[in-house]
């Protein structure tokens, strides 16, 4: 059953990224100034119920990244950065969460 869920999740997230391909942002995932992975991600506002006022603040962004692209990164964490290729915009990682199927990282920056 767990394998089936992972297959369904992979297909769903693949569909999500393909439907929103024009909004995918190319960039690099970095830690301590070193680039760990080339990534593509979707950027959206953090849902209001995730804003706690301490760690996650209003106007923080939520980045959705394919876990396959972050396979070389050991546990994304605060202090890491996601650099946007087009304009060099740096997003500092506040928190990161891998979904239950291990297919999608949600990074708050």
JSON list of C-alpha atoms in Angstrom, two decimals:
[
{"chain": "A", "resi": 1, "resn": "UNK", "atom": "CA", "xyz": [0.00, 0.00, 0.00]},
{"chain": "A", "resi": 2, "resn": "UNK", "atom": "CA", "xyz": [2.82, 2.44, 0.87]},
{"chain": "A", "resi": 3, "resn": "UNK", "atom": "CA", "xyz": [4.48, 1.85, -2.50]},
{"chain": "A", "resi": 4, "resn": "UNK", "atom": "CA", "xyz": [1.20, 2.64, -4.28]},
{"chain": "A", "resi": 5, "resn": "UNK", "atom": "CA", "xyz": [0.87, 5.90, -2.32]},
{"chain": "A", "resi": 6, "resn": "UNK", "atom": "CA", "xyz": [4.38, 6.90, -3.33]},
{"chain": "A", "resi": 7, "resn": "UNK", "atom": "CA", "xyz": [3.62, 6.19, -7.01]},
{"chain": "A", "resi": 8, "resn": "UNK", "atom": "CA", "xyz": [0.40, 8.23, -6.82]},
{"chain": "A", "resi": 9, "resn": "UNK", "atom": "CA", "xyz": [2.22, 11.10, -5.08]},
{"chain": "A", "resi": 10, "resn": "UNK", "atom": "CA", "xyz": [5.02, 11.07, -7.67]},
{"chain": "A", "resi": 11, "resn": "UNK", "atom": "CA", "xyz": [2.44, 11.26, -10.47]},
{"chain": "A", "resi": 12, "resn": "UNK", "atom": "CA", "xyz": [0.45, 14.01, -8.72]},
{"chain": "A", "resi": 13, "resn": "UNK", "atom": "CA", "xyz": [3.50, 16.17, -8.06]},
{"chain": "A", "resi": 14, "resn": "UNK", "atom": "CA", "xyz": [4.77, 15.51, -11.60]},
{"chain": "A", "resi": 15, "resn": "UNK", "atom": "CA", "xyz": [1.42, 16.72, -12.92]},
{"chain": "A", "resi": 16, "resn": "UNK", "atom": "CA", "xyz": [1.54, 19.77, -10.63]},
{"chain": "A", "resi": 17, "resn": "UNK", "atom": "CA", "xyz": [4.99, 20.76, -11.88]},
{"chain": "A", "resi": 18, "resn": "UNK", "atom": "CA", "xyz": [4.08, 20.14, -15.53]},
{"chain": "A", "resi": 19, "resn": "UNK", "atom": "CA", "xyz": [0.82, 22.15, -15.31]},
{"chain": "A", "resi": 20, "resn": "UNK", "atom": "CA", "xyz": [2.64, 25.06, -13.69]},
{"chain": "A", "resi": 21, "resn": "UNK", "atom": "CA", "xyz": [5.82, 24.73, -15.77]},
{"chain": "A", "resi": 22, "resn": "UNK", "atom": "CA", "xyz": [5.69, 28.37, -16.82]},
{"chain": "A", "resi": 23, "resn": "UNK", "atom": "CA", "xyz": [5.86, 29.36, -13.14]},
{"chain": "A", "resi": 24, "resn": "UNK", "atom": "CA", "xyz": [8.75, 27.07, -12.18]},
{"chain": "A", "resi": 25, "resn": "UNK", "atom": "CA", "xyz": [11.77, 29.01, -10.98]},
{"chain": "A", "resi": 26, "resn": "UNK", "atom": "CA", "xyz": [15.27, 27.71, -11.71]},
{"chain": "A", "resi": 27, "resn": "UNK", "atom": "CA", "xyz": [17.86, 28.04, -9.00]},
{"chain": "A", "resi": 28, "resn": "UNK", "atom": "CA", "xyz": [20.47, 26.49, -6.75]},
{"chain": "A", "resi": 29, "resn": "UNK", "atom": "CA", "xyz": [20.23, 25.02, -3.28]},
{"chain": "A", "resi": 30, "resn": "UNK", "atom": "CA", "xyz": [23.21, 26.21, -1.23]},
{"chain": "A", "resi": 31, "resn": "UNK", "atom": "CA", "xyz": [24.71, 25.60, 2.19]},
{"chain": "A", "resi": 32, "resn": "UNK", "atom": "CA", "xyz": [27.60, 27.59, 3.64]},
{"chain": "A", "resi": 33, "resn": "UNK", "atom": "CA", "xyz": [28.28, 29.21, 0.26]},
{"chain": "A", "resi": 34, "resn": "UNK", "atom": "CA", "xyz": [28.54, 25.91, -1.61]},
{"chain": "A", "resi": 35, "resn": "UNK", "atom": "CA", "xyz": [25.99, 24.87, -4.23]},
{"chain": "A", "resi": 36, "resn": "UNK", "atom": "CA", "xyz": [24.58, 21.45, -3.37]},
{"chain": "A", "resi": 37, "resn": "UNK", "atom": "CA", "xyz": [21.97, 21.02, -6.10]},
{"chain": "A", "resi": 38, "resn": "UNK", "atom": "CA", "xyz": [20.39, 22.65, -9.12]},
{"chain": "A", "resi": 39, "resn": "UNK", "atom": "CA", "xyz": [16.65, 22.91, -8.46]},
{"chain": "A", "resi": 40, "resn": "UNK", "atom": "CA", "xyz": [13.38, 24.05, -9.98]},
{"chain": "A", "resi": 41, "resn": "UNK", "atom": "CA", "xyz": [10.66, 25.16, -7.60]},
{"chain": "A", "resi": 42, "resn": "UNK", "atom": "CA", "xyz": [7.25, 26.75, -7.30]},
{"chain": "A", "resi": 43, "resn": "UNK", "atom": "CA", "xyz": [6.89, 29.84, -5.10]},
{"chain": "A", "resi": 44, "resn": "UNK", "atom": "CA", "xyz": [3.67, 30.65, -3.24]},
{"chain": "A", "resi": 45, "resn": "UNK", "atom": "CA", "xyz": [2.57, 32.45, -0.11]},
{"chain": "A", "resi": 46, "resn": "UNK", "atom": "CA", "xyz": [2.72, 30.60, 3.18]},
{"chain": "A", "resi": 47, "resn": "UNK", "atom": "CA", "xyz": [-0.82, 29.64, 4.29]},
{"chain": "A", "resi": 48, "resn": "UNK", "atom": "CA", "xyz": [-2.01, 31.86, 7.15]},
{"chain": "A", "resi": 49, "resn": "UNK", "atom": "CA", "xyz": [-2.36, 28.92, 9.55]},
{"chain": "A", "resi": 50, "resn": "UNK", "atom": "CA", "xyz": [1.39, 28.20, 9.22]},
{"chain": "A", "resi": 51, "resn": "UNK", "atom": "CA", "xyz": [2.40, 31.74, 10.25]},
{"chain": "A", "resi": 52, "resn": "UNK", "atom": "CA", "xyz": [3.30, 31.55, 13.93]},
{"chain": "A", "resi": 53, "resn": "UNK", "atom": "CA", "xyz": [4.85, 35.03, 14.27]},
{"chain": "A", "resi": 54, "resn": "UNK", "atom": "CA", "xyz": [8.10, 33.62, 15.67]},
{"chain": "A", "resi": 55, "resn": "UNK", "atom": "CA", "xyz": [9.66, 31.24, 13.19]},
{"chain": "A", "resi": 56, "resn": "UNK", "atom": "CA", "xyz": [7.34, 31.67, 10.19]},
{"chain": "A", "resi": 57, "resn": "UNK", "atom": "CA", "xyz": [6.45, 35.30, 9.57]},
{"chain": "A", "resi": 58, "resn": "UNK", "atom": "CA", "xyz": [3.92, 37.10, 7.38]},
{"chain": "A", "resi": 59, "resn": "UNK", "atom": "CA", "xyz": [5.30, 37.56, 3.85]},
{"chain": "A", "resi": 60, "resn": "UNK", "atom": "CA", "xyz": [7.48, 34.44, 4.10]},
{"chain": "A", "resi": 61, "resn": "UNK", "atom": "CA", "xyz": [7.24, 32.27, 1.01]},
{"chain": "A", "resi": 62, "resn": "UNK", "atom": "CA", "xyz": [6.61, 28.57, 0.58]},
{"chain": "A", "resi": 63, "resn": "UNK", "atom": "CA", "xyz": [8.78, 26.80, -2.00]},
{"chain": "A", "resi": 64, "resn": "UNK", "atom": "CA", "xyz": [7.79, 23.40, -3.40]},
{"chain": "A", "resi": 65, "resn": "UNK", "atom": "CA", "xyz": [10.77, 21.34, -4.55]},
{"chain": "A", "resi": 66, "resn": "UNK", "atom": "CA", "xyz": [10.99, 17.85, -6.02]},
{"chain": "A", "resi": 67, "resn": "UNK", "atom": "CA", "xyz": [12.72, 15.57, -3.50]},
{"chain": "A", "resi": 68, "resn": "UNK", "atom": "CA", "xyz": [14.63, 13.88, -6.33]},
{"chain": "A", "resi": 69, "resn": "UNK", "atom": "CA", "xyz": [16.43, 17.16, -7.02]},
{"chain": "A", "resi": 70, "resn": "UNK", "atom": "CA", "xyz": [17.41, 17.45, -3.34]},
{"chain": "A", "resi": 71, "resn": "UNK", "atom": "CA", "xyz": [18.60, 13.85, -3.00]},
{"chain": "A", "resi": 72, "resn": "UNK", "atom": "CA", "xyz": [22.20, 15.03, -2.53]},
{"chain": "A", "resi": 73, "resn": "UNK", "atom": "CA", "xyz": [21.20, 17.41, 0.28]},
{"chain": "A", "resi": 74, "resn": "UNK", "atom": "CA", "xyz": [21.18, 15.94, 3.76]},
{"chain": "A", "resi": 75, "resn": "UNK", "atom": "CA", "xyz": [18.12, 17.38, 5.50]},
{"chain": "A", "resi": 76, "resn": "UNK", "atom": "CA", "xyz": [17.49, 20.94, 4.29]},
{"chain": "A", "resi": 77, "resn": "UNK", "atom": "CA", "xyz": [17.70, 23.23, 7.31]},
{"chain": "A", "resi": 78, "resn": "UNK", "atom": "CA", "xyz": [17.69, 26.82, 8.54]},
{"chain": "A", "resi": 79, "resn": "UNK", "atom": "CA", "xyz": [20.75, 28.68, 7.33]},
{"chain": "A", "resi": 80, "resn": "UNK", "atom": "CA", "xyz": [20.62, 27.11, 3.88]},
{"chain": "A", "resi": 81, "resn": "UNK", "atom": "CA", "xyz": [19.69, 29.27, 0.88]},
{"chain": "A", "resi": 82, "resn": "UNK", "atom": "CA", "xyz": [17.83, 28.88, -2.37]},
{"chain": "A", "resi": 83, "resn": "UNK", "atom": "CA", "xyz": [19.28, 31.19, -5.02]},
{"chain": "A", "resi": 84, "resn": "UNK", "atom": "CA", "xyz": [17.15, 32.14, -7.99]},
{"chain": "A", "resi": 85, "resn": "UNK", "atom": "CA", "xyz": [19.10, 31.86, -11.25]},
{"chain": "A", "resi": 86, "resn": "UNK", "atom": "CA", "xyz": [17.33, 34.63, -13.18]},
{"chain": "A", "resi": 87, "resn": "UNK", "atom": "CA", "xyz": [18.07, 37.49, -10.80]},
{"chain": "A", "resi": 88, "resn": "UNK", "atom": "CA", "xyz": [20.20, 36.17, -7.93]},
{"chain": "A", "resi": 89, "resn": "UNK", "atom": "CA", "xyz": [17.37, 36.55, -5.39]},
{"chain": "A", "resi": 90, "resn": "UNK", "atom": "CA", "xyz": [18.38, 34.71, -2.21]},
{"chain": "A", "resi": 91, "resn": "UNK", "atom": "CA", "xyz": [15.76, 32.99, -0.10]},
{"chain": "A", "resi": 92, "resn": "UNK", "atom": "CA", "xyz": [16.97, 31.94, 3.36]},
{"chain": "A", "resi": 93, "resn": "UNK", "atom": "CA", "xyz": [15.51, 28.65, 4.57]},
{"chain": "A", "resi": 94, "resn": "UNK", "atom": "CA", "xyz": [13.45, 29.04, 7.75]},
{"chain": "A", "resi": 95, "resn": "UNK", "atom": "CA", "xyz": [12.09, 25.50, 7.92]},
{"chain": "A", "resi": 96, "resn": "UNK", "atom": "CA", "xyz": [11.73, 22.49, 5.62]},
{"chain": "A", "resi": 97, "resn": "UNK", "atom": "CA", "xyz": [9.39, 19.52, 5.59]},
{"chain": "A", "resi": 98, "resn": "UNK", "atom": "CA", "xyz": [9.44, 16.36, 3.48]},
{"chain": "A", "resi": 99, "resn": "UNK", "atom": "CA", "xyz": [5.99, 14.96, 2.73]},
{"chain": "A", "resi": 100, "resn": "UNK", "atom": "CA", "xyz": [5.06, 11.51, 4.05]},
{"chain": "A", "resi": 101, "resn": "UNK", "atom": "CA", "xyz": [5.79, 9.83, 0.70]},
{"chain": "A", "resi": 102, "resn": "UNK", "atom": "CA", "xyz": [9.26, 11.36, 0.43]},
{"chain": "A", "resi": 103, "resn": "UNK", "atom": "CA", "xyz": [8.52, 13.01, -2.92]},
{"chain": "A", "resi": 104, "resn": "UNK", "atom": "CA", "xyz": [8.08, 16.74, -2.17]},
{"chain": "A", "resi": 105, "resn": "UNK", "atom": "CA", "xyz": [9.95, 19.19, 0.02]},
{"chain": "A", "resi": 106, "resn": "UNK", "atom": "CA", "xyz": [8.06, 22.22, 1.31]},
{"chain": "A", "resi": 107, "resn": "UNK", "atom": "CA", "xyz": [10.57, 24.90, 2.27]},
{"chain": "A", "resi": 108, "resn": "UNK", "atom": "CA", "xyz": [9.58, 28.10, 4.04]},
{"chain": "A", "resi": 109, "resn": "UNK", "atom": "CA", "xyz": [11.92, 30.96, 3.20]}
]
